[in-house]
Short mmCIF file of C-alpha atoms in Angstrom, two decimals:
data_model
loop_
_atom_site.label_atom_id
_atom_site.label_comp_id
_atom_site.label_asym_id
_atom_site.label_seq_id
_atom_site.Cartn_x
_atom_site.Cartn_y
_atom_site.Cartn_z
CA MET A 1 101.47 30.99 25.96
CA ILE A 2 98.61 29.94 28.31
CA ASP A 3 99.28 32.57 30.92
CA ARG A 4 99.00 35.22 28.34
CA LEU A 5 95.34 33.88 27.48
CA VAL A 6 94.53 33.83 31.22
CA ARG A 7 95.55 37.54 31.81
CA ILE A 8 93.51 38.73 28.62
CA MET A 9 90.46 36.90 29.96
CA ALA A 10 91.13 38.45 33.44
CA ARG A 11 91.27 41.82 32.03
CA LEU A 12 88.11 41.38 29.80
CA ARG A 13 86.29 40.14 32.95
CA ASP A 14 87.31 43.45 34.84
CA PRO A 15 83.97 44.72 36.28
CA LYS A 16 85.24 48.48 36.06
CA THR A 17 87.72 48.30 32.98
CA GLY A 18 86.88 45.07 31.36
CA CYS A 19 84.65 44.39 28.23
CA GLU A 20 81.03 45.22 28.79
CA TRP A 21 79.96 41.85 27.32
CA ASP A 22 82.56 39.68 28.83
CA SER A 23 82.38 41.00 32.30
CA VAL A 24 78.50 40.31 32.75
CA GLN A 25 78.55 36.77 31.41
CA THR A 26 77.64 33.66 33.66
CA PHE A 27 78.12 29.91 33.31
CA GLU A 28 74.66 29.55 32.03
CA THR A 29 75.14 32.39 29.28
CA ILE A 30 78.47 30.90 28.27
CA ALA A 31 77.37 27.09 28.02
CA PRO A 32 75.78 27.39 24.59
CA TYR A 33 79.05 28.99 23.12
CA THR A 34 81.03 26.09 24.59
CA ILE A 35 78.84 23.66 22.89
CA GLU A 36 78.83 25.48 19.69
CA GLU A 37 82.77 25.68 19.69
CA ALA A 38 83.19 22.02 20.33
CA TYR A 39 81.05 21.43 17.26
CA GLU A 40 83.00 23.98 14.92
CA VAL A 41 86.06 21.89 16.02
CA ALA A 42 84.39 18.53 14.83
CA ASP A 43 83.34 20.39 11.60
CA ALA A 44 86.91 21.73 10.91
CA ILE A 45 88.14 18.04 11.32
CA GLU A 46 85.54 16.72 9.07
CA ARG A 47 86.47 19.28 6.20
CA ALA A 48 90.19 18.31 7.00
CA ASP A 49 90.83 21.97 7.33
CA MET A 50 93.83 22.10 9.60
CA ALA A 51 94.20 25.90 9.64
CA ASP A 52 90.67 26.31 10.59
CA LEU A 53 91.16 23.45 13.33
CA LYS A 54 93.78 25.38 14.81
CA ASP A 55 91.40 28.57 15.22
CA GLU A 56 88.62 26.46 16.32
CA LEU A 57 90.62 24.81 19.10
CA GLY A 58 91.82 28.12 20.18
CA ASP A 59 88.25 29.14 20.34
CA LEU A 60 87.18 25.98 22.33
CA LEU A 61 90.43 26.79 24.62
CA LEU A 62 89.08 30.18 25.26
CA GLN A 63 85.83 28.56 26.63
CA VAL A 64 87.79 26.61 29.19
CA VAL A 65 89.69 29.75 30.25
CA PHE A 66 86.40 31.67 30.46
CA HIS A 67 84.78 29.30 32.70
CA SER A 68 87.81 28.85 34.88
CA ARG A 69 88.06 32.58 35.23
CA MET A 70 84.35 32.85 36.21
CA ALA A 71 85.01 29.93 38.85
CA GLU A 72 88.01 31.85 40.29
CA GLU A 73 86.10 34.98 40.83
CA ALA A 74 83.56 32.99 42.85
CA GLY A 75 86.36 31.16 44.78
CA LEU A 76 85.53 27.87 43.36
CA PHE A 77 88.57 26.81 41.42
CA ASP A 78 90.88 28.11 38.77
CA LEU A 79 92.52 26.94 35.60
CA GLY A 80 95.46 25.51 37.28
CA ASP A 81 92.99 23.36 39.51
CA VAL A 82 91.21 22.12 36.14
CA ALA A 83 94.60 21.08 34.65
CA THR A 84 95.47 19.26 37.92
CA ALA A 85 92.25 17.46 37.92
CA ILE A 86 92.24 16.22 34.44
CA SER A 87 95.97 15.19 34.80
CA ASP A 88 95.07 13.31 38.04
CA LYS A 89 92.08 11.74 36.20
CA MET A 90 94.23 10.44 33.20
CA GLU A 91 96.98 8.94 35.37
CA ARG A 92 94.14 7.26 37.67
CA ARG A 93 92.34 5.81 34.66
CA HIS A 94 95.77 4.61 32.97
CA PRO A 95 97.15 2.54 35.87
CA HIS A 96 98.95 0.15 33.46
CA ILE A 97 100.77 3.13 32.26
CA PHE A 98 101.37 5.41 35.23
CA GLY A 99 100.73 2.99 38.12
CA ASP A 100 101.66 -0.78 38.95
CA ARG A 101 98.76 -2.51 36.94
CA ALA A 102 99.81 -4.88 34.32
CA GLU A 103 96.95 -4.97 31.99
CA GLY A 104 94.75 -2.05 30.73
CA GLY A 105 92.57 -1.37 27.86
CA HIS A 106 89.06 0.12 27.23
CA HIS A 107 87.33 -2.17 29.64
CA LEU A 108 89.60 -1.20 32.49
CA TRP A 109 88.84 2.74 31.73
CA GLU A 110 85.00 1.86 32.03
CA GLU A 111 85.72 -0.02 35.11
CA ILE A 112 87.55 2.87 36.67
CA LYS A 113 84.83 5.52 35.47
CA ALA A 114 82.07 3.34 37.03
CA GLU A 115 83.92 3.28 40.52
CA GLU A 116 84.45 7.01 40.14
CA ARG A 117 80.62 7.65 39.44
CA ALA A 118 79.96 5.44 42.48
CA ALA A 119 82.28 7.21 44.79
CA LYS A 120 80.86 10.54 43.68
CA ARG A 121 77.35 9.31 44.84
CA GLY A 122 78.81 7.70 47.88
CA ASP A 123 76.86 4.35 46.65
CA ALA A 124 78.45 1.26 45.72
CA ALA A 125 75.35 0.41 43.69
CA ALA A 126 75.11 3.47 41.50
CA GLY A 127 72.91 3.02 38.31
CA ALA A 128 74.37 2.28 35.06
CA LEU A 129 73.00 5.25 33.51
CA ASP A 130 74.41 7.76 36.09
CA GLY A 131 76.76 10.42 34.76
CA VAL A 132 75.20 10.69 31.12
CA ALA A 133 75.16 14.45 30.99
CA LEU A 134 71.66 15.93 30.27
CA GLY A 135 73.14 18.72 28.13
CA LEU A 136 74.60 16.43 25.59
CA PRO A 137 73.06 16.51 22.01
CA ALA A 138 69.94 14.33 21.73
CA LEU A 139 71.35 11.79 19.44
CA LEU A 140 74.65 11.52 21.16
CA ARG A 141 72.95 11.18 24.76
CA ALA A 142 70.64 8.33 23.23
CA GLU A 143 73.81 6.47 22.16
CA LYS A 144 75.51 6.79 25.44
CA LEU A 145 72.52 5.75 27.18
CA GLN A 146 72.28 2.59 25.14
CA LYS A 147 75.86 1.69 25.38
CA ARG A 148 75.56 1.97 29.24
CA ALA A 149 72.57 -0.35 29.14
CA ALA A 150 74.16 -2.71 26.95
CA ARG A 151 77.03 -3.22 29.34
CA THR A 152 74.41 -4.64 31.83
CA GLY A 153 73.24 -7.05 29.11
CA PHE A 154 70.19 -5.07 28.17
CA ASP A 155 70.71 -5.06 24.52
CA TRP A 156 69.94 -6.73 21.19
CA PRO A 157 72.11 -9.64 20.33
CA ASP A 158 72.54 -8.36 16.78
CA ALA A 159 71.34 -5.59 14.39
CA SER A 160 68.29 -7.40 13.06
CA GLY A 161 66.37 -6.94 16.43
CA ALA A 162 67.31 -3.13 16.45
CA ARG A 163 66.18 -2.98 12.94
CA ALA A 164 62.77 -4.64 13.86
CA LYS A 165 62.26 -2.29 16.29
CA ILE A 166 62.30 0.69 13.78
CA VAL A 167 59.70 -1.01 11.74
CA GLU A 168 57.54 -1.35 15.07
CA GLU A 169 58.17 2.27 15.94
CA LEU A 170 57.03 3.49 12.51
CA ALA A 171 53.83 1.55 12.80
CA GLU A 172 53.13 3.33 16.08
CA VAL A 173 53.83 6.81 14.56
CA ASP A 174 51.30 5.76 11.96
CA THR A 175 48.70 4.71 14.38
CA ALA A 176 49.26 7.88 16.80
CA THR A 177 45.99 10.14 16.92
CA THR A 178 47.14 13.24 18.84
CA ASP A 179 50.15 15.49 18.40
CA ALA A 180 51.39 14.46 21.87
CA ASP A 181 51.19 10.71 20.88
CA ARG A 182 52.87 11.48 17.40
CA THR A 183 55.75 13.42 19.24
CA GLU A 184 56.31 10.52 21.53
CA GLU A 185 56.41 8.11 18.96
CA ILE A 186 58.72 10.05 16.67
CA GLY A 187 60.99 10.31 19.62
CA ASP A 188 60.83 6.46 20.19
CA LEU A 189 61.55 6.00 16.35
CA LEU A 190 64.58 8.30 16.49
CA PHE A 191 65.79 6.33 19.58
CA ALA A 192 65.46 3.29 17.70
CA VAL A 193 67.31 4.51 14.63
CA VAL A 194 70.34 5.58 16.95
CA ASN A 195 70.20 1.95 18.44
CA TRP A 196 70.25 0.33 14.89
CA ALA A 197 73.14 2.71 13.81
CA ARG A 198 75.16 1.68 17.10
CA LYS A 199 74.79 -2.14 16.33
CA LEU A 200 75.93 -1.37 12.88
CA ALA A 201 79.14 0.51 14.52
CA ILE A 202 78.01 3.79 12.99
CA ASP A 203 78.22 7.02 14.78
CA PRO A 204 74.63 8.57 14.45
CA GLU A 205 75.84 12.19 14.97
CA ALA A 206 78.61 11.85 12.38
CA ALA A 207 76.20 10.28 10.01
CA LEU A 208 73.48 12.91 10.40
CA ARG A 209 76.15 15.87 9.93
CA ALA A 210 77.29 14.15 6.81
CA ALA A 211 73.71 14.13 5.66
CA ASN A 212 73.07 17.63 6.47
CA THR A 213 76.34 18.57 4.56
CA LYS A 214 75.11 16.55 1.52
CA PHE A 215 71.83 18.14 1.71
CA GLU A 216 73.03 21.61 1.86
CA ARG A 217 75.62 20.99 -0.98
CA ARG A 218 72.84 19.67 -3.28
CA PHE A 219 70.39 22.36 -2.56
CA ARG A 220 72.88 24.99 -3.28
CA ASP A 221 73.52 23.31 -6.49
CA MET A 222 69.82 23.47 -7.34
CA GLU A 223 69.76 27.04 -6.47
CA ARG A 224 72.68 27.77 -8.80
CA ARG A 225 71.16 25.77 -11.61
CA ALA A 226 67.86 27.58 -11.40
CA GLY A 227 69.19 31.18 -10.55
CA ASP A 228 66.82 33.82 -9.16
CA GLY A 229 63.60 32.03 -10.09
CA PHE A 230 64.17 28.76 -7.98
CA ALA A 231 61.60 29.53 -5.29
CA GLY A 232 58.64 29.77 -8.14
CA LEU A 233 59.40 26.42 -9.69
CA SER A 234 57.09 23.77 -9.33
CA LEU A 235 57.83 20.75 -6.94
CA ASP A 236 58.41 18.67 -10.11
CA GLU A 237 60.90 21.14 -11.57
CA LYS A 238 62.67 21.26 -8.30
CA GLU A 239 62.80 17.40 -8.00
CA MET A 240 64.48 17.40 -11.62
CA LEU A 241 67.04 19.91 -10.21
CA TRP A 242 67.67 17.58 -7.32
CA SER A 243 68.12 14.74 -9.45
CA ALA A 244 70.63 16.71 -11.78
CA ALA A 245 72.56 17.71 -8.69
CA LYS A 246 72.74 14.30 -7.14
CA GLN A 247 73.97 12.87 -10.63
CA ALA A 248 76.73 15.48 -10.93
CA GLU A 249 78.17 14.10 -7.86
#
């Protein structure tokens, strides 16, 4: 089945007889679609829509095939190399299953990842934050940076310290006097909220997605209740509709 998809992509990328859109794409132009497809997979899972999940996983797989085809055209690697690399990595990171190590677990996975990062840099003293991708969504990257720092002991002992930091950052937002300062302090505040969520064992990205979904659902209910005149209502009237939508849940 995968061979068929590989052949389809090769034909689409043909510079003479292929698709006029697919054939001119680059790694940079395709990257945003790759990120979008990953989020659509997460959305299908959150909605427990298995039929949609099948479709979205296919779209995500297409992204892997697309990038691999472009790399093959450039003489870099192909889809087989990608599959081989991840297979080697999974076996390497599970020596207790595929090797001769007696013990395993998440701590071993992290140790092996750290060794791999150091090997890539050719530096046994690679930094704890190395390898946290710049292209990650900001909330997710903040959480990963904090987790990496926590492994070195740079962390609040409990959630109360992280919560107190939010109060401190809120005060600094209030006292900021320029747009640049407010932007910086809001960033610090968001970073602190992510840290608190981490200490409470809450996925901040998933929590915000759920909040977005809830807001969208309630707002649509408000519009339905008000009809065509929704935009012309006063703020107090809209607040009443919001309360009604909230109570209906």
